[in-house]
JSON list of C-alpha atoms in Angstrom, two decimals:
[
{"chain": "Q", "resi": 239, "resn": "MET", "atom": "CA", "xyz": [29.74, -29.29, -7.39]},
{"chain": "Q", "resi": 240, "resn": "ILE", "atom": "CA", "xyz": [26.30, -30.58, -6.41]},
{"chain": "Q", "resi": 241, "resn": "TYR", "atom": "CA", "xyz": [26.87, -29.31, -2.86]},
{"chain": "Q", "resi": 242, "resn": "ASP", "atom": "CA", "xyz": [27.71, -25.84, -4.19]},
{"chain": "Q", "resi": 243, "resn": "ARG", "atom": "CA", "xyz": [24.41, -25.72, -6.11]},
{"chain": "Q", "resi": 244, "resn": "LEU", "atom": "CA", "xyz": [22.48, -27.04, -3.12]},
{"chain": "Q", "resi": 245, "resn": "PHE", "atom": "CA", "xyz": [24.11, -24.49, -0.81]},
{"chain": "Q", "resi": 246, "resn": "SER", "atom": "CA", "xyz": [23.44, -21.66, -3.31]},
{"chain": "Q", "resi": 247, "resn": "GLY", "atom": "CA", "xyz": [19.80, -22.71, -3.60]},
{"chain": "Q", "resi": 248, "resn": "LEU", "atom": "CA", "xyz": [19.33, -22.93, 0.17]},
{"chain": "Q", "resi": 249, "resn": "PHE", "atom": "CA", "xyz": [21.08, -19.59, 0.64]},
{"chain": "Q", "resi": 250, "resn": "LEU", "atom": "CA", "xyz": [18.76, -17.94, -1.89]},
{"chain": "Q", "resi": 251, "resn": "VAL", "atom": "CA", "xyz": [15.67, -19.42, -0.19]},
{"chain": "Q", "resi": 252, "resn": "GLY", "atom": "CA", "xyz": [16.96, -18.13, 3.17]},
{"chain": "Q", "resi": 253, "resn": "VAL", "atom": "CA", "xyz": [17.56, -14.64, 1.83]},
{"chain": "Q", "resi": 254, "resn": "LEU", "atom": "CA", "xyz": [14.12, -14.49, 0.18]},
{"chain": "Q", "resi": 255, "resn": "SER", "atom": "CA", "xyz": [12.47, -15.74, 3.39]},
{"chain": "Q", "resi": 256, "resn": "ALA", "atom": "CA", "xyz": [14.28, -13.07, 5.42]},
{"chain": "Q", "resi": 257, "resn": "PHE", "atom": "CA", "xyz": [13.03, -10.37, 3.02]},
{"chain": "Q", "resi": 258, "resn": "VAL", "atom": "CA", "xyz": [9.44, -11.59, 3.21]},
{"chain": "Q", "resi": 259, "resn": "MET", "atom": "CA", "xyz": [9.55, -11.99, 6.99]},
{"chain": "Q", "resi": 260, "resn": "SER", "atom": "CA", "xyz": [11.11, -8.56, 7.55]},
{"chain": "Q", "resi": 261, "resn": "SER", "atom": "CA", "xyz": [8.35, -6.87, 5.58]},
{"chain": "Q", "resi": 262, "resn": "SER", "atom": "CA", "xyz": [5.69, -8.68, 7.61]},
{"chain": "Q", "resi": 263, "resn": "ALA", "atom": "CA", "xyz": [7.17, -7.54, 10.94]},
{"chain": "Q", "resi": 264, "resn": "ALA", "atom": "CA", "xyz": [5.85, -3.96, 10.64]},
{"chain": "Q", "resi": 265, "resn": "GLU", "atom": "CA", "xyz": [2.60, -2.96, 12.32]},
{"chain": "Q", "resi": 266, "resn": "LYS", "atom": "CA", "xyz": [-0.31, -3.35, 9.89]},
{"chain": "Q", "resi": 267, "resn": "ALA", "atom": "CA", "xyz": [-2.93, -0.59, 9.65]},
{"chain": "Q", "resi": 268, "resn": "PHE", "atom": "CA", "xyz": [-5.53, -3.19, 8.58]},
{"chain": "Q", "resi": 269, "resn": "THR", "atom": "CA", "xyz": [-5.75, -6.78, 7.35]},
{"chain": "Q", "resi": 270, "resn": "PRO", "atom": "CA", "xyz": [-4.53, -7.41, 3.79]},
{"chain": "Q", "resi": 271, "resn": "THR", "atom": "CA", "xyz": [-6.79, -8.86, 1.10]},
{"chain": "Q", "resi": 272, "resn": "LYS", "atom": "CA", "xyz": [-5.35, -12.12, -0.19]},
{"chain": "Q", "resi": 273, "resn": "PRO", "atom": "CA", "xyz": [-4.05, -12.09, -3.78]},
{"chain": "Q", "resi": 274, "resn": "GLY", "atom": "CA", "xyz": [-6.74, -13.14, -6.23]},
{"chain": "Q", "resi": 275, "resn": "GLU", "atom": "CA", "xyz": [-9.61, -12.28, -3.87]},
{"chain": "Q", "resi": 276, "resn": "VAL", "atom": "CA", "xyz": [-12.16, -9.47, -4.10]},
{"chain": "Q", "resi": 277, "resn": "GLU", "atom": "CA", "xyz": [-13.81, -8.31, -0.89]},
{"chain": "Q", "resi": 278, "resn": "VAL", "atom": "CA", "xyz": [-15.70, -5.48, 0.73]},
{"chain": "Q", "resi": 279, "resn": "LYS", "atom": "CA", "xyz": [-14.06, -4.46, 3.99]},
{"chain": "Q", "resi": 280, "resn": "THR", "atom": "CA", "xyz": [-14.16, -1.66, 6.52]},
{"chain": "Q", "resi": 281, "resn": "LEU", "atom": "CA", "xyz": [-10.91, 0.19, 7.17]},
{"chain": "Q", "resi": 282, "resn": "PRO", "atom": "CA", "xyz": [-10.44, 1.78, 10.59]},
{"chain": "Q", "resi": 283, "resn": "ALA", "atom": "CA", "xyz": [-10.05, 5.50, 11.17]},
{"chain": "Q", "resi": 284, "resn": "SER", "atom": "CA", "xyz": [-6.35, 6.29, 10.84]},
{"chain": "Q", "resi": 285, "resn": "THR", "atom": "CA", "xyz": [-3.75, 9.00, 11.19]},
{"chain": "Q", "resi": 286, "resn": "VAL", "atom": "CA", "xyz": [-1.64, 9.26, 8.06]},
{"chain": "Q", "resi": 287, "resn": "ILE", "atom": "CA", "xyz": [1.09, 11.40, 6.57]},
{"chain": "Q", "resi": 288, "resn": "ARG", "atom": "CA", "xyz": [0.80, 12.39, 2.90]},
{"chain": "Q", "resi": 289, "resn": "ALA", "atom": "CA", "xyz": [3.22, 13.65, 0.27]},
{"chain": "Q", "resi": 290, "resn": "SER", "atom": "CA", "xyz": [1.76, 15.04, -2.96]},
{"chain": "Q", "resi": 291, "resn": "SER", "atom": "CA", "xyz": [2.95, 15.96, -6.41]},
{"chain": "Q", "resi": 292, "resn": "ASP", "atom": "CA", "xyz": [1.27, 18.51, -8.65]},
{"chain": "Q", "resi": 293, "resn": "ALA", "atom": "CA", "xyz": [3.02, 17.13, -11.72]},
{"chain": "Q", "resi": 294, "resn": "GLY", "atom": "CA", "xyz": [2.70, 13.61, -13.01]},
{"chain": "Q", "resi": 295, "resn": "ASN", "atom": "CA", "xyz": [0.98, 10.49, -11.82]},
{"chain": "Q", "resi": 296, "resn": "TYR", "atom": "CA", "xyz": [2.16, 8.14, -9.09]},
{"chain": "Q", "resi": 297, "resn": "PHE", "atom": "CA", "xyz": [4.03, 5.79, -11.41]},
{"chain": "Q", "resi": 298, "resn": "ASP", "atom": "CA", "xyz": [6.07, 8.74, -12.71]},
{"chain": "Q", "resi": 299, "resn": "ARG", "atom": "CA", "xyz": [6.74, 10.31, -9.27]},
{"chain": "Q", "resi": 300, "resn": "ASN", "atom": "CA", "xyz": [6.83, 7.57, -6.60]},
{"chain": "Q", "resi": 301, "resn": "ASN", "atom": "CA", "xyz": [10.50, 7.97, -5.65]},
{"chain": "Q", "resi": 302, "resn": "SER", "atom": "CA", "xyz": [10.12, 11.72, -5.10]},
{"chain": "Q", "resi": 303, "resn": "LEU", "atom": "CA", "xyz": [7.07, 11.04, -2.93]},
{"chain": "Q", "resi": 304, "resn": "PHE", "atom": "CA", "xyz": [8.67, 8.38, -0.75]},
{"chain": "Q", "resi": 305, "resn": "MET", "atom": "CA", "xyz": [11.68, 10.33, 0.54]},
{"chain": "Q", "resi": 306, "resn": "PRO", "atom": "CA", "xyz": [9.82, 13.22, 2.26]},
{"chain": "Q", "resi": 307, "resn": "LEU", "atom": "CA", "xyz": [7.66, 10.68, 4.11]},
{"chain": "Q", "resi": 308, "resn": "PHE", "atom": "CA", "xyz": [10.62, 8.53, 5.05]},
{"chain": "Q", "resi": 309, "resn": "ARG", "atom": "CA", "xyz": [12.57, 11.56, 6.34]},
{"chain": "Q", "resi": 310, "resn": "TYR", "atom": "CA", "xyz": [9.53, 12.61, 8.39]},
{"chain": "Q", "resi": 311, "resn": "ILE", "atom": "CA", "xyz": [9.24, 9.27, 10.21]},
{"chain": "Q", "resi": 312, "resn": "ASP", "atom": "CA", "xyz": [13.02, 8.86, 10.50]},
{"chain": "Q", "resi": 313, "resn": "GLU", "atom": "CA", "xyz": [13.53, 12.30, 12.11]},
{"chain": "Q", "resi": 314, "resn": "ARG", "atom": "CA", "xyz": [10.73, 11.64, 14.60]},
{"chain": "Q", "resi": 315, "resn": "LYS", "atom": "CA", "xyz": [11.73, 8.02, 15.32]},
{"chain": "Q", "resi": 316, "resn": "ILE", "atom": "CA", "xyz": [8.35, 6.72, 14.12]},
{"chain": "Q", "resi": 317, "resn": "ALA", "atom": "CA", "xyz": [8.28, 3.03, 13.24]},
{"chain": "Q", "resi": 318, "resn": "MET", "atom": "CA", "xyz": [7.40, 2.15, 9.65]},
{"chain": "Q", "resi": 319, "resn": "THR", "atom": "CA", "xyz": [3.96, 0.59, 9.25]},
{"chain": "Q", "resi": 320, "resn": "THR", "atom": "CA", "xyz": [2.30, -1.19, 6.38]},
{"chain": "Q", "resi": 321, "resn": "PRO", "atom": "CA", "xyz": [0.77, -0.66, 3.96]},
{"chain": "Q", "resi": 322, "resn": "VAL", "atom": "CA", "xyz": [1.89, 2.31, 1.88]},
{"chain": "Q", "resi": 323, "resn": "GLU", "atom": "CA", "xyz": [-1.00, 3.86, -0.03]},
{"chain": "Q", "resi": 324, "resn": "ALA", "atom": "CA", "xyz": [-0.72, 5.52, -3.44]},
{"chain": "Q", "resi": 325, "resn": "GLU", "atom": "CA", "xyz": [-3.19, 7.90, -5.05]},
{"chain": "Q", "resi": 326, "resn": "LEU", "atom": "CA", "xyz": [-2.54, 7.86, -8.78]},
{"chain": "Q", "resi": 327, "resn": "GLU", "atom": "CA", "xyz": [-3.70, 11.18, -10.28]},
{"chain": "Q", "resi": 328, "resn": "PRO", "atom": "CA", "xyz": [-2.13, 13.42, -9.16]},
{"chain": "Q", "resi": 329, "resn": "GLY", "atom": "CA", "xyz": [0.59, 11.33, -7.58]},
{"chain": "Q", "resi": 330, "resn": "GLU", "atom": "CA", "xyz": [0.35, 11.02, -3.80]},
{"chain": "Q", "resi": 331, "resn": "MET", "atom": "CA", "xyz": [1.86, 8.62, -1.27]},
{"chain": "Q", "resi": 332, "resn": "VAL", "atom": "CA", "xyz": [0.51, 7.93, 2.20]},
{"chain": "Q", "resi": 333, "resn": "PHE", "atom": "CA", "xyz": [2.14, 6.31, 5.24]},
{"chain": "Q", "resi": 334, "resn": "TYR", "atom": "CA", "xyz": [-0.06, 5.11, 8.09]},
{"chain": "Q", "resi": 335, "resn": "ILE", "atom": "CA", "xyz": [1.05, 6.15, 11.58]},
{"chain": "Q", "resi": 336, "resn": "GLY", "atom": "CA", "xyz": [1.12, 3.27, 14.05]},
{"chain": "Q", "resi": 337, "resn": "THR", "atom": "CA", "xyz": [-0.27, 3.06, 17.55]},
{"chain": "Q", "resi": 338, "resn": "ASP", "atom": "CA", "xyz": [3.12, 3.59, 19.22]},
{"chain": "Q", "resi": 339, "resn": "ILE", "atom": "CA", "xyz": [3.07, 7.39, 18.90]},
{"chain": "Q", "resi": 340, "resn": "ASP", "atom": "CA", "xyz": [0.90, 10.25, 20.14]},
{"chain": "Q", "resi": 341, "resn": "HIS", "atom": "CA", "xyz": [-0.88, 11.30, 16.94]},
{"chain": "Q", "resi": 342, "resn": "ASP", "atom": "CA", "xyz": [-1.78, 14.71, 18.39]},
{"chain": "Q", "resi": 343, "resn": "SER", "atom": "CA", "xyz": [1.93, 15.57, 18.64]},
{"chain": "Q", "resi": 344, "resn": "LEU", "atom": "CA", "xyz": [2.45, 15.31, 14.87]},
{"chain": "Q", "resi": 345, "resn": "GLU", "atom": "CA", "xyz": [2.50, 18.48, 12.81]},
{"chain": "Q", "resi": 346, "resn": "SER", "atom": "CA", "xyz": [2.41, 19.03, 9.07]},
{"chain": "Q", "resi": 347, "resn": "THR", "atom": "CA", "xyz": [5.51, 20.36, 7.31]},
{"chain": "Q", "resi": 348, "resn": "GLU", "atom": "CA", "xyz": [6.03, 22.02, 3.94]},
{"chain": "Q", "resi": 349, "resn": "ASN", "atom": "CA", "xyz": [6.33, 18.62, 2.20]},
{"chain": "Q", "resi": 350, "resn": "VAL", "atom": "CA", "xyz": [4.30, 16.31, 4.46]},
{"chain": "Q", "resi": 351, "resn": "LYS", "atom": "CA", "xyz": [0.69, 16.75, 5.58]},
{"chain": "Q", "resi": 352, "resn": "VAL", "atom": "CA", "xyz": [-0.66, 15.02, 8.70]},
{"chain": "Q", "resi": 353, "resn": "GLU", "atom": "CA", "xyz": [-4.28, 13.92, 8.26]},
{"chain": "Q", "resi": 354, "resn": "THR", "atom": "CA", "xyz": [-6.97, 11.86, 9.94]},
{"chain": "Q", "resi": 355, "resn": "ILE", "atom": "CA", "xyz": [-8.93, 9.54, 7.68]},
{"chain": "Q", "resi": 356, "resn": "GLU", "atom": "CA", "xyz": [-12.36, 8.46, 8.91]},
{"chain": "Q", "resi": 357, "resn": "GLU", "atom": "CA", "xyz": [-13.47, 4.83, 8.94]},
{"chain": "Q", "resi": 358, "resn": "ARG", "atom": "CA", "xyz": [-14.47, 3.83, 5.43]},
{"chain": "Q", "resi": 359, "resn": "GLN", "atom": "CA", "xyz": [-15.76, 0.87, 3.46]},
{"chain": "Q", "resi": 360, "resn": "VAL", "atom": "CA", "xyz": [-13.73, -0.19, 0.43]},
{"chain": "Q", "resi": 361, "resn": "LEU", "atom": "CA", "xyz": [-13.89, -2.65, -2.41]},
{"chain": "Q", "resi": 362, "resn": "SER", "atom": "CA", "xyz": [-10.51, -4.39, -2.33]},
{"chain": "Q", "resi": 363, "resn": "VAL", "atom": "CA", "xyz": [-8.89, -6.46, -5.09]},
{"chain": "Q", "resi": 364, "resn": "GLY", "atom": "CA", "xyz": [-5.90, -8.51, -3.87]},
{"chain": "Q", "resi": 365, "resn": "ILE", "atom": "CA", "xyz": [-2.88, -8.61, -6.21]},
{"chain": "Q", "resi": 366, "resn": "ARG", "atom": "CA", "xyz": [0.37, -10.57, -6.40]},
{"chain": "Q", "resi": 367, "resn": "GLY", "atom": "CA", "xyz": [3.23, -9.32, -8.53]},
{"chain": "Q", "resi": 368, "resn": "ALA", "atom": "CA", "xyz": [5.38, -6.29, -9.28]},
{"chain": "Q", "resi": 369, "resn": "TYR", "atom": "CA", "xyz": [4.07, -2.85, -8.40]},
{"chain": "Q", "resi": 370, "resn": "SER", "atom": "CA", "xyz": [3.25, -1.62, -11.89]},
{"chain": "Q", "resi": 371, "resn": "LYS", "atom": "CA", "xyz": [0.74, 0.32, -13.92]},
{"chain": "Q", "resi": 372, "resn": "LYS", "atom": "CA", "xyz": [-0.18, -2.93, -15.69]},
{"chain": "Q", "resi": 373, "resn": "LYS", "atom": "CA", "xyz": [-1.14, -4.63, -12.38]},
{"chain": "Q", "resi": 374, "resn": "PHE", "atom": "CA", "xyz": [-3.15, -1.53, -11.44]},
{"chain": "Q", "resi": 375, "resn": "GLU", "atom": "CA", "xyz": [-5.06, -1.63, -14.74]},
{"chain": "Q", "resi": 376, "resn": "GLU", "atom": "CA", "xyz": [-5.79, -5.37, -14.41]},
{"chain": "Q", "resi": 377, "resn": "ALA", "atom": "CA", "xyz": [-7.13, -4.91, -10.86]},
{"chain": "Q", "resi": 378, "resn": "GLN", "atom": "CA", "xyz": [-9.15, -1.87, -11.90]},
{"chain": "Q", "resi": 379, "resn": "GLU", "atom": "CA", "xyz": [-10.90, -3.96, -14.58]},
{"chain": "Q", "resi": 380, "resn": "ILE", "atom": "CA", "xyz": [-11.82, -6.54, -11.93]},
{"chain": "Q", "resi": 381, "resn": "ALA", "atom": "CA", "xyz": [-13.18, -3.84, -9.60]},
{"chain": "Q", "resi": 382, "resn": "VAL", "atom": "CA", "xyz": [-15.24, -2.15, -12.33]},
{"chain": "Q", "resi": 383, "resn": "LYS", "atom": "CA", "xyz": [-16.72, -5.51, -13.31]},
{"chain": "Q", "resi": 384, "resn": "TRP", "atom": "CA", "xyz": [-17.50, -6.37, -9.65]},
{"chain": "Q", "resi": 385, "resn": "LEU", "atom": "CA", "xyz": [-19.28, -3.03, -9.14]},
{"chain": "Q", "resi": 386, "resn": "ALA", "atom": "CA", "xyz": [-21.32, -3.55, -12.32]},
{"chain": "Q", "resi": 387, "resn": "GLU", "atom": "CA", "xyz": [-22.38, -7.04, -11.19]},
{"chain": "Q", "resi": 388, "resn": "ASN", "atom": "CA", "xyz": [-23.15, -6.19, -7.54]},
{"chain": "Q", "resi": 389, "resn": "ASP", "atom": "CA", "xyz": [-26.13, -3.90, -7.07]},
{"chain": "Q", "resi": 390, "resn": "GLY", "atom": "CA", "xyz": [-26.19, -2.04, -3.80]},
{"chain": "Q", "resi": 391, "resn": "TYR", "atom": "CA", "xyz": [-22.73, -0.42, -4.01]},
{"chain": "Q", "resi": 392, "resn": "GLU", "atom": "CA", "xyz": [-21.35, 2.63, -5.78]},
{"chain": "Q", "resi": 393, "resn": "ALA", "atom": "CA", "xyz": [-17.82, 3.98, -6.05]},
{"chain": "Q", "resi": 394, "resn": "VAL", "atom": "CA", "xyz": [-17.25, 7.24, -4.16]},
{"chain": "Q", "resi": 395, "resn": "SER", "atom": "CA", "xyz": [-13.52, 7.58, -4.84]},
{"chain": "Q", "resi": 396, "resn": "GLU", "atom": "CA", "xyz": [-10.99, 7.02, -7.56]},
{"chain": "Q", "resi": 397, "resn": "PRO", "atom": "CA", "xyz": [-9.02, 3.74, -7.35]},
{"chain": "Q", "resi": 398, "resn": "ARG", "atom": "CA", "xyz": [-5.83, 3.78, -5.29]},
{"chain": "Q", "resi": 399, "resn": "MET", "atom": "CA", "xyz": [-3.12, 1.24, -4.71]},
{"chain": "Q", "resi": 400, "resn": "ILE", "atom": "CA", "xyz": [-2.15, -0.32, -1.39]},
{"chain": "Q", "resi": 401, "resn": "TYR", "atom": "CA", "xyz": [1.40, -1.73, -1.22]},
{"chain": "Q", "resi": 402, "resn": "TRP", "atom": "CA", "xyz": [2.33, -4.26, 1.46]},
{"chain": "Q", "resi": 403, "resn": "ASP", "atom": "CA", "xyz": [5.95, -5.22, 0.75]},
{"chain": "Q", "resi": 404, "resn": "ALA", "atom": "CA", "xyz": [9.28, -3.44, 0.88]},
{"chain": "Q", "resi": 405, "resn": "PRO", "atom": "CA", "xyz": [11.00, -2.39, -2.36]},
{"chain": "Q", "resi": 406, "resn": "TYR", "atom": "CA", "xyz": [13.61, -5.15, -2.05]},
{"chain": "Q", "resi": 407, "resn": "VAL", "atom": "CA", "xyz": [11.01, -7.97, -2.10]},
{"chain": "Q", "resi": 408, "resn": "PRO", "atom": "CA", "xyz": [11.23, -9.63, -5.54]},
{"chain": "Q", "resi": 409, "resn": "GLY", "atom": "CA", "xyz": [8.41, -8.58, -7.89]},
{"chain": "Q", "resi": 410, "resn": "PRO", "atom": "CA", "xyz": [6.72, -11.99, -8.15]},
{"chain": "Q", "resi": 411, "resn": "LEU", "atom": "CA", "xyz": [6.42, -12.19, -4.33]},
{"chain": "Q", "resi": 412, "resn": "LYS", "atom": "CA", "xyz": [4.99, -8.70, -3.76]},
{"chain": "Q", "resi": 413, "resn": "LYS", "atom": "CA", "xyz": [1.43, -8.27, -2.48]},
{"chain": "Q", "resi": 414, "resn": "SER", "atom": "CA", "xyz": [-0.77, -5.25, -3.06]},
{"chain": "Q", "resi": 415, "resn": "GLU", "atom": "CA", "xyz": [-4.41, -4.25, -3.35]},
{"chain": "Q", "resi": 416, "resn": "LEU", "atom": "CA", "xyz": [-6.52, -1.90, -5.37]},
{"chain": "Q", "resi": 417, "resn": "HIS", "atom": "CA", "xyz": [-9.03, 0.00, -3.20]},
{"chain": "Q", "resi": 418, "resn": "ILE", "atom": "CA", "xyz": [-12.09, 1.98, -4.19]},
{"chain": "Q", "resi": 419, "resn": "THR", "atom": "CA", "xyz": [-14.06, 3.63, -1.41]},
{"chain": "Q", "resi": 420, "resn": "ILE", "atom": "CA", "xyz": [-17.68, 2.56, -1.78]},
{"chain": "Q", "resi": 421, "resn": "ALA", "atom": "CA", "xyz": [-21.08, 3.41, -0.33]},
{"chain": "Q", "resi": 422, "resn": "LYS", "atom": "CA", "xyz": [-24.28, 1.39, -0.19]},
{"chain": "Q", "resi": 423, "resn": "THR", "atom": "CA", "xyz": [-27.01, 2.54, -2.55]},
{"chain": "Q", "resi": 424, "resn": "GLU", "atom": "CA", "xyz": [-30.73, 2.54, -1.80]}
]
């Protein structure tokens, strides 16, 4: 009986480790912010694909935004990268395109737009936990407080979420970030 429990526990640890490791194997568009940290960082110029929704916010529409992007990369044999970016109002989802493909060969479709995003500086709040509206609101409070306490920066975008882990990673193990594009003030 004790061996069955031990085996079950070890099996569960192995499965969870495989999930976490598989999500970290994808090419990363930039370095993640550690959970619990707040930092200013510069994101590189990137080619992305974007799916948008005219109705509803991201938390209401995320499944309908994911599939067009996934079909786009699947049909073109493009490797999945991390992170996935989410604009909240209106709902939008963004996949970063990795370095293994000729970006100039990509064309927009009816449901997916190909875009180039210029290098930008962001305020980043690292998060651990389920991808939820509650986590977004908690991180947004931290970002607003940081901007109020740190002269020399102003927000030039609405907050957006950055998701690092696959959907099958258990909620307590997921890592994400809240980003606000910022500019230095005089």
